[in-house]
Coordinates of N, CA and C in Angstrom, one line a residue:
Chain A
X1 N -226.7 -162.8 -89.7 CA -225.8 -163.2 -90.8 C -226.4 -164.5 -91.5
X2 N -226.4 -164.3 -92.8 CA -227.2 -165.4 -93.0 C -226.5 -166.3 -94.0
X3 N -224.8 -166.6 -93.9 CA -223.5 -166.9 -94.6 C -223.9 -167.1 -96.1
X4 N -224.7 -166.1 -96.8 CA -224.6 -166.0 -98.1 C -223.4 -165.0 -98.4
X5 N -222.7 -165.2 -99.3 CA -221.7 -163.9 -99.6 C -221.4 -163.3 -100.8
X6 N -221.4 -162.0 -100.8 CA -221.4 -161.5 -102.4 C -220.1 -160.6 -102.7
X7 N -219.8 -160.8 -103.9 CA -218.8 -159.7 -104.1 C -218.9 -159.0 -105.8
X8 N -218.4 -158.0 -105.7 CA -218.1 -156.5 -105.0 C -219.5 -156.4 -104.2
X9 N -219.3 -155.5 -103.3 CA -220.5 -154.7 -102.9 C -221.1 -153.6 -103.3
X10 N -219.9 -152.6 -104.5 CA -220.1 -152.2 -105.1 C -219.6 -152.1 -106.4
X11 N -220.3 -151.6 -107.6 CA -219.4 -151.5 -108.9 C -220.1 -150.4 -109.9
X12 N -219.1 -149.7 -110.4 CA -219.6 -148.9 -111.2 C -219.1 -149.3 -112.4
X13 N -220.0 -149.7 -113.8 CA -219.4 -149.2 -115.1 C -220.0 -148.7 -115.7
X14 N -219.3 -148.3 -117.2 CA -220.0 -147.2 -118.2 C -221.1 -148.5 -119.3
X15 N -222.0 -147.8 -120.1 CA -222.9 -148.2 -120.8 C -221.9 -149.0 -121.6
X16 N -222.6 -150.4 -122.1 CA -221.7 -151.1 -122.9 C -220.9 -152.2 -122.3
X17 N -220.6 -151.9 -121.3 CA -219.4 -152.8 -120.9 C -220.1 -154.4 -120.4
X18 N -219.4 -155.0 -119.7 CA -219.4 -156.1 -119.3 C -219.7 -156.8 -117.7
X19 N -220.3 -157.0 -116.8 CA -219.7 -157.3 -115.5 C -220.2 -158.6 -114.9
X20 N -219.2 -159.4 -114.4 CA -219.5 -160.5 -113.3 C -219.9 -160.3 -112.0
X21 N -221.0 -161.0 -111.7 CA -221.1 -160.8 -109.9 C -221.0 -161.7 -109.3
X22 N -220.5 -162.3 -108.3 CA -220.3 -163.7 -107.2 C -221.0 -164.0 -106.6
X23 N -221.3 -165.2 -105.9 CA -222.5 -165.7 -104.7 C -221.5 -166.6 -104.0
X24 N -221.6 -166.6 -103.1 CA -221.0 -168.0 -102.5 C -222.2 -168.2 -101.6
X25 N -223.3 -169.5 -101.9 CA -224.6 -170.0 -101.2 C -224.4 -170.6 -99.8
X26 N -225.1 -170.2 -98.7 CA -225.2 -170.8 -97.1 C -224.7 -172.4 -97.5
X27 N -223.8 -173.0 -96.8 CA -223.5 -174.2 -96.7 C -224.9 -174.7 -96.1
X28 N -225.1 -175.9 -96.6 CA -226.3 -177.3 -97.1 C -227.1 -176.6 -97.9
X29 N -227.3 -175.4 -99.2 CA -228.1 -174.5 -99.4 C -227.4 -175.1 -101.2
X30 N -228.3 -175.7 -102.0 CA -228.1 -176.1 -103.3 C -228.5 -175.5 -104.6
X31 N -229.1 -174.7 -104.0 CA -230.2 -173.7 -104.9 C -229.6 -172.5 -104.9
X32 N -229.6 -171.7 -106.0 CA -229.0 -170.4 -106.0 C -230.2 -169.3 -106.6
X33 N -230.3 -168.3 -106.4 CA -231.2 -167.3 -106.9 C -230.8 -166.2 -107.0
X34 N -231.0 -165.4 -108.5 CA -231.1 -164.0 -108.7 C -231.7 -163.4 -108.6
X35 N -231.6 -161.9 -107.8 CA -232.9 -161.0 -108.3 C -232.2 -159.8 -108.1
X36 N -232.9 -158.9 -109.1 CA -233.1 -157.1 -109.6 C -233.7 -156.4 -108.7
X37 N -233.3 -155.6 -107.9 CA -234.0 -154.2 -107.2 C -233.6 -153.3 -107.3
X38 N -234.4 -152.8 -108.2 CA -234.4 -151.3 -108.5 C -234.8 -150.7 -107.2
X39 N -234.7 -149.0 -107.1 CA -234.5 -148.4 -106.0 C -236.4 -148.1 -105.9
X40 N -236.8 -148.4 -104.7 CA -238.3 -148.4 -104.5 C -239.0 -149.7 -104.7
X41 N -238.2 -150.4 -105.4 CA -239.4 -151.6 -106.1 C -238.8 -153.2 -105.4
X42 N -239.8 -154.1 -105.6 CA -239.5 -155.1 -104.7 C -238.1 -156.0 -105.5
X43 N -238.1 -157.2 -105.2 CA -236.7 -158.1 -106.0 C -237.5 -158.3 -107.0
X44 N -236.9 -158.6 -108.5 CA -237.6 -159.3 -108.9 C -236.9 -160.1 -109.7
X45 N -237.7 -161.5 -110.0 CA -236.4 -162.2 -110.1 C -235.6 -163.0 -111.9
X46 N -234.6 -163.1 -111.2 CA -233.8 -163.2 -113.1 C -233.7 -164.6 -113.4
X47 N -232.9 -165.6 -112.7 CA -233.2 -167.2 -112.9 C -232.7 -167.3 -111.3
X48 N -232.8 -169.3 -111.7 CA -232.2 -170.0 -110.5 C -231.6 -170.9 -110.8
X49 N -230.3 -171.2 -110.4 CA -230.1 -172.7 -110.7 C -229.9 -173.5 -109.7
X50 N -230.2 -174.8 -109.7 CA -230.5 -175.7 -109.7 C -229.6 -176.9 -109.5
X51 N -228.4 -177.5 -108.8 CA -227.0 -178.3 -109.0 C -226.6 -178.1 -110.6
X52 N -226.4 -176.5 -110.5 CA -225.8 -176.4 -112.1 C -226.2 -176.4 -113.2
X53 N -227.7 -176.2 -112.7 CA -228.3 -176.3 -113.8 C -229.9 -174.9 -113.9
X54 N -229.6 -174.4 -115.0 CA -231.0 -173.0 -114.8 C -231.8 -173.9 -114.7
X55 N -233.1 -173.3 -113.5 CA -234.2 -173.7 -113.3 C -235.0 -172.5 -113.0
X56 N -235.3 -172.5 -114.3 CA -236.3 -171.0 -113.9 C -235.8 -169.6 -114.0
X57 N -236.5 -168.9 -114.8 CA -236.2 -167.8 -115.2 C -237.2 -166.6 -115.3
X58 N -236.8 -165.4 -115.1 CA -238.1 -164.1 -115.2 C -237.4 -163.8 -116.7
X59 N -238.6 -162.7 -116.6 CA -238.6 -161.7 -117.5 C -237.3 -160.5 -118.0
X60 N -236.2 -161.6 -117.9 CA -234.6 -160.5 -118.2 C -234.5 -161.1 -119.6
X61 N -233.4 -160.2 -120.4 CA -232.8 -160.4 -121.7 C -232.4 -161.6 -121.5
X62 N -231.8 -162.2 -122.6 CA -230.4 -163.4 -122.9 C -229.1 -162.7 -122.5
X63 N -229.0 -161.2 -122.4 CA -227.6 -160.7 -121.9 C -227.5 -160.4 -120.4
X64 N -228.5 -161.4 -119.6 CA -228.3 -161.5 -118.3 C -228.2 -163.2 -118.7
X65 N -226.7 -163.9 -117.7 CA -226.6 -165.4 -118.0 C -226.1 -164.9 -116.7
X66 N -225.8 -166.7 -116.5 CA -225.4 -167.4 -114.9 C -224.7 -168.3 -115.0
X67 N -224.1 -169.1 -113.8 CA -223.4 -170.0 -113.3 C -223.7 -170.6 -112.0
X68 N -223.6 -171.8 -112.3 CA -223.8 -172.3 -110.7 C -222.1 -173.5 -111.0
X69 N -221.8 -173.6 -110.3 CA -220.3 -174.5 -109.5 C -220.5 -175.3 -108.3
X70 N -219.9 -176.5 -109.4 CA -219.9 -177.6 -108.2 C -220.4 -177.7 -106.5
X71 N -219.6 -176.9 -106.2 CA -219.5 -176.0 -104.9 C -221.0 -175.2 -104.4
X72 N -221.2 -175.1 -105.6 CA -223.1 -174.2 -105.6 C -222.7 -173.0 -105.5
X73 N -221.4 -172.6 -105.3 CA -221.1 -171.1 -105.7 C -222.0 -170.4 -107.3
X74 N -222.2 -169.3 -107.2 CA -222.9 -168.8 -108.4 C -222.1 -167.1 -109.1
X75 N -222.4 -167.4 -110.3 CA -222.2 -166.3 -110.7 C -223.1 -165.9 -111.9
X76 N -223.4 -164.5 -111.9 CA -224.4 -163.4 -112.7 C -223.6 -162.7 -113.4
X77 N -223.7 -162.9 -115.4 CA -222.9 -162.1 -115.7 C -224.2 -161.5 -116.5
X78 N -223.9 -160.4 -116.8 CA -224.6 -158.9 -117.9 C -223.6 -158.3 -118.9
X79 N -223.6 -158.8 -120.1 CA -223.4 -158.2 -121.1 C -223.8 -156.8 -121.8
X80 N -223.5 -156.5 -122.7 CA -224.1 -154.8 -123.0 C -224.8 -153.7 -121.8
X81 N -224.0 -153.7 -121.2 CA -224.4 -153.1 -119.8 C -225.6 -151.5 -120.4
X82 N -226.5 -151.4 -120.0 CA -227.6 -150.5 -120.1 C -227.9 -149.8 -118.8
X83 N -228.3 -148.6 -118.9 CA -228.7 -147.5 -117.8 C -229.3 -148.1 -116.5
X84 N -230.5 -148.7 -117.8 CA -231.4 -149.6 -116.5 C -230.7 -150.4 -115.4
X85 N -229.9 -150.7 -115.9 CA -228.9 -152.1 -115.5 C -228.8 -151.4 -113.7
X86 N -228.7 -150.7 -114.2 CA -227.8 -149.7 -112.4 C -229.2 -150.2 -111.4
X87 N -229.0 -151.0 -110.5 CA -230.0 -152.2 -109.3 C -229.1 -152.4 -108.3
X88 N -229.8 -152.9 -107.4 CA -229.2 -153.9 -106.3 C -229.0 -155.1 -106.9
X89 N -228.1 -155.9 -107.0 CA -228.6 -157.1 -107.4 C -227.7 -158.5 -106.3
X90 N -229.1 -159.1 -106.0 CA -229.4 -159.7 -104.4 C -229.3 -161.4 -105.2
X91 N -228.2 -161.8 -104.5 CA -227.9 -163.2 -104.3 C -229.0 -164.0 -103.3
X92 N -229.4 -165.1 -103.7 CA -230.1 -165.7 -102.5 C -230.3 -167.5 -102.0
X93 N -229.9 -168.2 -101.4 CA -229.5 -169.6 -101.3 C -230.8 -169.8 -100.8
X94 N -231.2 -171.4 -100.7 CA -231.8 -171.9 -100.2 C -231.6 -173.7 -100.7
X95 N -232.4 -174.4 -100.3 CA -232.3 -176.0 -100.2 C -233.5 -176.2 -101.1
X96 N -233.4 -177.6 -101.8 CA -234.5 -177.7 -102.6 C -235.2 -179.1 -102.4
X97 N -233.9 -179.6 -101.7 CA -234.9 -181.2 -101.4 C -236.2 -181.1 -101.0
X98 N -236.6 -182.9 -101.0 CA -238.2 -182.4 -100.4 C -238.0 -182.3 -99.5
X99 N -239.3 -181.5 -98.5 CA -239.3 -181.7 -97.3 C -238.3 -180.2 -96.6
X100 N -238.2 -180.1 -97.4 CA -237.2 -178.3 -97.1 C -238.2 -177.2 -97.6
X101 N -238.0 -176.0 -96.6 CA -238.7 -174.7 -96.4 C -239.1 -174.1 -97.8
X102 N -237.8 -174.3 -98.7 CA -237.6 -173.4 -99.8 C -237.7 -172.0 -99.4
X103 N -237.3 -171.6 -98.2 CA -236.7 -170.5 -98.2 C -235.6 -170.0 -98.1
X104 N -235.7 -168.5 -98.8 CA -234.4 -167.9 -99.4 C -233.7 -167.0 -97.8
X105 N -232.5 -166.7 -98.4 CA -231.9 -166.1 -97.6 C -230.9 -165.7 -98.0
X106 N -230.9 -164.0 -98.3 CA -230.2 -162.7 -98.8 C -228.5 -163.0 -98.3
X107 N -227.8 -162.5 -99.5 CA -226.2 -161.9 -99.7 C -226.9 -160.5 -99.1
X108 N -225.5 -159.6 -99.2 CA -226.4 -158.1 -98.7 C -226.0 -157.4 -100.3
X109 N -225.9 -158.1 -101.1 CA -226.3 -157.4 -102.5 C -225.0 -157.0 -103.3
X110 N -225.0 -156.6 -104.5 CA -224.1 -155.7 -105.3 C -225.1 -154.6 -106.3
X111 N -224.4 -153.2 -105.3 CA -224.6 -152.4 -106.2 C -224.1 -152.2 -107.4
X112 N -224.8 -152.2 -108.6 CA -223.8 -151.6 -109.3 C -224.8 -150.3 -110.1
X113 N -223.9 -149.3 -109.9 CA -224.1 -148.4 -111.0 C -223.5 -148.2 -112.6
X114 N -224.6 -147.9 -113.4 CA -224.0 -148.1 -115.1 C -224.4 -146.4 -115.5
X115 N -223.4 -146.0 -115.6 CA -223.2 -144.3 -115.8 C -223.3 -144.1 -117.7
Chain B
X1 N -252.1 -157.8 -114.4 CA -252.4 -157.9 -113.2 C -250.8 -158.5 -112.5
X2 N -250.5 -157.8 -111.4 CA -249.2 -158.5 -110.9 C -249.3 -159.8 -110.5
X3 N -248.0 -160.5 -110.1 CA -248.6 -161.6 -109.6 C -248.7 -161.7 -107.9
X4 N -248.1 -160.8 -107.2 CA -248.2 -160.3 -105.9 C -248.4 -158.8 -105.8
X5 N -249.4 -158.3 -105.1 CA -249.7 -157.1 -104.8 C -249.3 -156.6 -103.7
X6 N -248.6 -155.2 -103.3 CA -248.8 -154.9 -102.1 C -249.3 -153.4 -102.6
X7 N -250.1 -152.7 -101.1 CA -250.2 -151.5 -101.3 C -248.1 -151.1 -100.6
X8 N -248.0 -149.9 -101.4 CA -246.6 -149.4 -101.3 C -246.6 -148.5 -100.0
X9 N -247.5 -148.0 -99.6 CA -247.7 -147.3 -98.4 C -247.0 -146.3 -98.5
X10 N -246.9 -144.7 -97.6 CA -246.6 -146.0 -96.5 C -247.4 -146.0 -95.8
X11 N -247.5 -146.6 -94.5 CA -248.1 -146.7 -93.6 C -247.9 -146.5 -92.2
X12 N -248.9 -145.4 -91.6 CA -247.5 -145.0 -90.5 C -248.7 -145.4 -89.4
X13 N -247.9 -145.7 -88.4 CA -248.5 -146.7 -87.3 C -247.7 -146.4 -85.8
X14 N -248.7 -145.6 -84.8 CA -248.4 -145.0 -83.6 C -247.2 -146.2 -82.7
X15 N -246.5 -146.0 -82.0 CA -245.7 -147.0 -81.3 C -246.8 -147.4 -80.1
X16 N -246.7 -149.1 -80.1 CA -247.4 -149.8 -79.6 C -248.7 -150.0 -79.9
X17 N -249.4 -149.7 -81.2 CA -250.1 -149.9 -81.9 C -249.6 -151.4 -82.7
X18 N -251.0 -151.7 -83.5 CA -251.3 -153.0 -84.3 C -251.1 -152.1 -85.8
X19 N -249.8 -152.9 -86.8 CA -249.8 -153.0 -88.1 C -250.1 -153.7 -88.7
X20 N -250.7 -153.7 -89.9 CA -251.3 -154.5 -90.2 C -251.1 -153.9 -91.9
X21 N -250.4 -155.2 -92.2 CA -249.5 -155.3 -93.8 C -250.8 -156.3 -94.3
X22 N -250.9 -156.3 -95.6 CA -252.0 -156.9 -96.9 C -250.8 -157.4 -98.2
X23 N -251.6 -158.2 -98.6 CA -250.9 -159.0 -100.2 C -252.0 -159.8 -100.5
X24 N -252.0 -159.8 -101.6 CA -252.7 -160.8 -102.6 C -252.3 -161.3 -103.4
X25 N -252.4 -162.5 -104.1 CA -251.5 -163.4 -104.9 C -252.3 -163.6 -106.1
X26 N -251.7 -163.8 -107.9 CA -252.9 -164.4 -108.4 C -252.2 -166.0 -108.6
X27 N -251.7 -166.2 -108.3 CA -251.5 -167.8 -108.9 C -252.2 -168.8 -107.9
X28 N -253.2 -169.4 -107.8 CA -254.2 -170.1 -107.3 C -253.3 -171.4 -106.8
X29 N -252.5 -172.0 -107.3 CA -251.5 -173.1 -106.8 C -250.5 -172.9 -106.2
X30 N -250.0 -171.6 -105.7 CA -249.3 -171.5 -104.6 C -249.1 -171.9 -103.6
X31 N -248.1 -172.2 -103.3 CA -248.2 -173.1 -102.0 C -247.4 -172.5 -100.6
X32 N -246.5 -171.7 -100.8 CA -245.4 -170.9 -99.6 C -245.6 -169.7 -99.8
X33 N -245.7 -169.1 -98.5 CA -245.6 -167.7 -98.2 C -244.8 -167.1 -97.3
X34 N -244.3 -166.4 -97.7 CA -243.5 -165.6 -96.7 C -242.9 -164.0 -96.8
X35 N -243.1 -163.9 -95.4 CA -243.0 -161.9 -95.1 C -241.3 -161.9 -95.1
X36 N -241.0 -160.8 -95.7 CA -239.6 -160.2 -95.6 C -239.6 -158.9 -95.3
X37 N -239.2 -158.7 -94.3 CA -238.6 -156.9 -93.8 C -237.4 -156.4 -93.9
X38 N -237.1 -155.8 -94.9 CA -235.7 -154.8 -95.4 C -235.7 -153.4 -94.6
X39 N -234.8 -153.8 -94.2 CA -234.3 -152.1 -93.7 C -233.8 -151.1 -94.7
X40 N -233.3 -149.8 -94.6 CA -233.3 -149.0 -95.9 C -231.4 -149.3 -96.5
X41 N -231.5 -149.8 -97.3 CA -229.8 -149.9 -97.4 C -229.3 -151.7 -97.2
X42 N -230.3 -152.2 -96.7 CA -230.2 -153.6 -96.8 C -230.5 -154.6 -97.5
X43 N -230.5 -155.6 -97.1 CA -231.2 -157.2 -97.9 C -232.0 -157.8 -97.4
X44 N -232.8 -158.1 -97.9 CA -234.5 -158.6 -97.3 C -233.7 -159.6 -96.4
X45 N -234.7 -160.0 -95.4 CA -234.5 -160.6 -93.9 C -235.5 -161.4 -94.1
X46 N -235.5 -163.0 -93.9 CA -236.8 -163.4 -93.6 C -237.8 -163.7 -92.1
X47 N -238.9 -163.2 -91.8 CA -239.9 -162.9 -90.7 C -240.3 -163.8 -90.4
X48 N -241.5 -164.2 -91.5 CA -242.4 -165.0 -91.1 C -242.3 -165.7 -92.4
X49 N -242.8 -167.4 -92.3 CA -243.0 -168.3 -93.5 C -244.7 -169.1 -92.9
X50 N -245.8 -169.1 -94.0 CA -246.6 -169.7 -94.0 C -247.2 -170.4 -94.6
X51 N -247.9 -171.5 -94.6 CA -247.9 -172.9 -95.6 C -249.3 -173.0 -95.2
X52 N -250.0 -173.2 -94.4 CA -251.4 -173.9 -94.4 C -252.4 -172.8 -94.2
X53 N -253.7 -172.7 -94.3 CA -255.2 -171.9 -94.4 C -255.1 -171.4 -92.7
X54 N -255.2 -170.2 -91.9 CA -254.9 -169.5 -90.7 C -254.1 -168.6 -90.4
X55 N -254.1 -168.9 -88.8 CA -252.7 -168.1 -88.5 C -252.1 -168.7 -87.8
X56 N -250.6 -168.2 -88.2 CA -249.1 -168.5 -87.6 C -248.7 -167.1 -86.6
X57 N -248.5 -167.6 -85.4 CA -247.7 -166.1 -84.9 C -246.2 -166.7 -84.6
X58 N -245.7 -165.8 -84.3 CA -244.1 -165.9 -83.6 C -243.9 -164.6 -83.2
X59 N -243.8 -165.1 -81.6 CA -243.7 -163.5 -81.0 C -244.7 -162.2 -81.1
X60 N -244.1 -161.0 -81.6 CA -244.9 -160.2 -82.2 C -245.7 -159.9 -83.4
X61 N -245.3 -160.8 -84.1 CA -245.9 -161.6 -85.7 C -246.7 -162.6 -86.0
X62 N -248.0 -161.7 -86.6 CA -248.8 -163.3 -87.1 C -248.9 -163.0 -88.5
X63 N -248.6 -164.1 -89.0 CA -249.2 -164.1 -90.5 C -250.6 -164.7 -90.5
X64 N -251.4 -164.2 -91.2 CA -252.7 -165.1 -91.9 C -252.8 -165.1 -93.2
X65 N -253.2 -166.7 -93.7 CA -253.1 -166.7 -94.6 C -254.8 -167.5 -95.3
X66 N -255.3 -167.1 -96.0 CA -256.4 -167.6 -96.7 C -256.5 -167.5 -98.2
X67 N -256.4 -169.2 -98.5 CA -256.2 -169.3 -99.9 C -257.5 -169.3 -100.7
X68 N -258.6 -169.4 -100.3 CA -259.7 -169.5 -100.9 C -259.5 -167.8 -101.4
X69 N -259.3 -166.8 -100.7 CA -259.8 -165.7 -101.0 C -257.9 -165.3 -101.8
X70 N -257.3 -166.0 -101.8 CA -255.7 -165.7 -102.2 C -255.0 -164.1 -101.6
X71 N -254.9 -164.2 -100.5 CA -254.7 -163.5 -98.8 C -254.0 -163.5 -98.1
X72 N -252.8 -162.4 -97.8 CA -252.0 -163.2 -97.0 C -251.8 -162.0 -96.0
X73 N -251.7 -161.8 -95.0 CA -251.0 -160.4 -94.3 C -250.4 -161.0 -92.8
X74 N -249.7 -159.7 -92.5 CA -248.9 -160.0 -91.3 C -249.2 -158.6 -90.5
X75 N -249.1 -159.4 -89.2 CA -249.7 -158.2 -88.4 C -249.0 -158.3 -87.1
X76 N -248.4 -157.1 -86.8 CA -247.3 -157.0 -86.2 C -247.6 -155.8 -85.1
X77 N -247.9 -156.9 -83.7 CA -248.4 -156.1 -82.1 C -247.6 -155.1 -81.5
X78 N -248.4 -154.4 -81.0 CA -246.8 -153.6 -80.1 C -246.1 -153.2 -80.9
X79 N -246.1 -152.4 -82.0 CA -245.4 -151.8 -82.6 C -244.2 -151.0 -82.3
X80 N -242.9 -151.7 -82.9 CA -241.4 -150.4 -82.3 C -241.0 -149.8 -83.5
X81 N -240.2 -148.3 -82.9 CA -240.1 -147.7 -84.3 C -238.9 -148.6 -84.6
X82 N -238.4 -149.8 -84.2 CA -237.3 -150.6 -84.6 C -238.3 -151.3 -85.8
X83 N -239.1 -151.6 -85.6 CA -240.3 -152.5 -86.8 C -240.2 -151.2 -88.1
X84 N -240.0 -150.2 -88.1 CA -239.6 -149.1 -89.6 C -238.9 -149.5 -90.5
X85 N -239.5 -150.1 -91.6 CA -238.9 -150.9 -92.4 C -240.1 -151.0 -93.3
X86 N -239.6 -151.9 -95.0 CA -240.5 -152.1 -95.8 C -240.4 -153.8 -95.6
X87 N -241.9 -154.2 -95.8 CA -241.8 -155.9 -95.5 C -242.5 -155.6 -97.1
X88 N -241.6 -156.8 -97.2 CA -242.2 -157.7 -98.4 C -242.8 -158.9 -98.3
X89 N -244.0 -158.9 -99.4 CA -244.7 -160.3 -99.3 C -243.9 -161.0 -100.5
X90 N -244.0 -162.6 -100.2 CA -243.1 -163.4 -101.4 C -244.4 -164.5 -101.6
X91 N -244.1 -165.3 -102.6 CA -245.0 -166.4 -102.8 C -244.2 -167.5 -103.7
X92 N -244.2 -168.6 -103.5 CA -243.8 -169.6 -104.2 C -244.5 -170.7 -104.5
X93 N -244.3 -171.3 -105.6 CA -245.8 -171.9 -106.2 C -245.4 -173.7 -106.0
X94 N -244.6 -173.7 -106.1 CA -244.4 -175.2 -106.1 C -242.7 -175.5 -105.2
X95 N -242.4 -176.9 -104.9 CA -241.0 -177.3 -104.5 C -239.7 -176.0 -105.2
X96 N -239.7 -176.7 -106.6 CA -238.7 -176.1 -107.3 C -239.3 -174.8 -107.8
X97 N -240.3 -174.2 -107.4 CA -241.0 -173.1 -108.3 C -239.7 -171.8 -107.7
X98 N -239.8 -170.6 -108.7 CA -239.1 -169.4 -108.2 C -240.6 -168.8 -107.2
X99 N -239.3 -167.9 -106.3 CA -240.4 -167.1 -105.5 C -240.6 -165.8 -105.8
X100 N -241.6 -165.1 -106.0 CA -242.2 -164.1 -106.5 C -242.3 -163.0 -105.2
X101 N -241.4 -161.6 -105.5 CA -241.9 -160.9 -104.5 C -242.7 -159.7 -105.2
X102 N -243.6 -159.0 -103.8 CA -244.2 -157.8 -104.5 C -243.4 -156.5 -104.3
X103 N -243.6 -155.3 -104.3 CA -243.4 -154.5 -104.6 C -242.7 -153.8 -103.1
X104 N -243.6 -154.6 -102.2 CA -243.3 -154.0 -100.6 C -244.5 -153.0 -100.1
X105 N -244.5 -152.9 -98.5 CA -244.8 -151.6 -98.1 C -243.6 -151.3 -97.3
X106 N -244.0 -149.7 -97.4 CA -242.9 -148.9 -96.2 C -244.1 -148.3 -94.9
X107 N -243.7 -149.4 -93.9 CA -243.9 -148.9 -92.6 C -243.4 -148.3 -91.8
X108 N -244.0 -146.8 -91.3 CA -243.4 -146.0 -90.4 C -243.8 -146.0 -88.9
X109 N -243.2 -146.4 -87.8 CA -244.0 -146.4 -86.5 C -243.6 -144.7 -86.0
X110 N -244.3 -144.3 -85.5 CA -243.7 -142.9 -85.1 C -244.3 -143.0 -83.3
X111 N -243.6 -142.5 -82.8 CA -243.2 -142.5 -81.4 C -244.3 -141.9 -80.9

């Protein structure tokens, strides 16, 4: 257990719509991270933030946005939901001070399917 | 060119045999590495983490790592079919940098 936590674990919507996903980050863990996995392919990654702040971003639209909270809770929202859209999509905490691992450690994901 | 490569394998590997996973990186300033093994239906786990030019073991795990040649693999002794799983290589380039994973291999130990 690596007290990252995600919710739903699953979700299904139709093309078009809207959806939020949750993180709650490992306590002492300030860093939040998203990433995409398609089925066969490795994570890859969407942004991070940073105490609330994006730091760092891949190669997604502007209709993938985020949130980070006080708390360092996170959230991933996707707008105009697309076919593609249908991934795992993997929460991941880590610490950023100096002198820390910068290693990540997995939520167990949200499926969602976009029909 | 990706920025982490793996062969996707798979790779099947007798029980109690030596596996032996490969990556290559292009970003020359990298500085952290580390192996993740996903089970089928899971969320990456982290294995091994490596930071300096050699090898690191833990237990049945060593990573090596050689930056001159931008190199990284993990080689995993005594092979169980419990080790059946895809590891992924990651790389992270700086403190705050995002970490970059590849594609994975799927390792099969067969009995």
């Amino acid at each position: 257990e690596t007290g990252v936590t995600q919710s739903p674990t699953h979700l299904i919507k139709t093309r078009g719509q809207q959806v939020t996903l949750r993180c709650s980050s490992q306590s002492g863990h300030n860093t939040v991270s998203w990433y995409q996995q398609a089925l066969g392919q490795g994570p890859q990654f969407i942004f991070q933030y940073y105490r609330e702040e994006e730091n760092g971003r891949g190669n997604f639209p502007p209709r993938f946005s985020g949130l980070q909270f006080p708390n360092y809770s996170s959230e991933l929202n996707v707008n105009a939901l697309e076919l593609d859209d249908s991934a795992l999509y993997l929460c991941a905490s880590s610490a950023a001070e100096q002198g820390s691992s910068g290693k990540l450690f997995f939520g167990s994901g949200t499926q969602l399917s976009v029909l | 060119q990706k920025e982490v490569e793996q062969n996707s394998g798979p790779l099947s590997v007798p029980e109690g045999a030596i596996a032996s996973l490969n990556c290559t990186y292009s970003d020359r300033v990298s500085q952290s590495f580390f192996w993740y093994r996903q089970y089928s239906g899971k969320s990456p786990e982290l294995i091994m983490s490596i930071y300096s030019n050699g090898d690191k073991e833990d237990g049945r795990f060593t990573a090596q790592l050689n930056k001159a040649s931008q190199y990284v693999s993990l080689l995993i002794r005594d092979s169980q079919p419990s080790d059946s799983a895809t590891y992924l290589c990651a790389v992270k380039a700086g403190m705050a940098s995002k970490i970059i994973f590849g594609s994975g291999t799927r390792l099969s130990i067969r009995p």
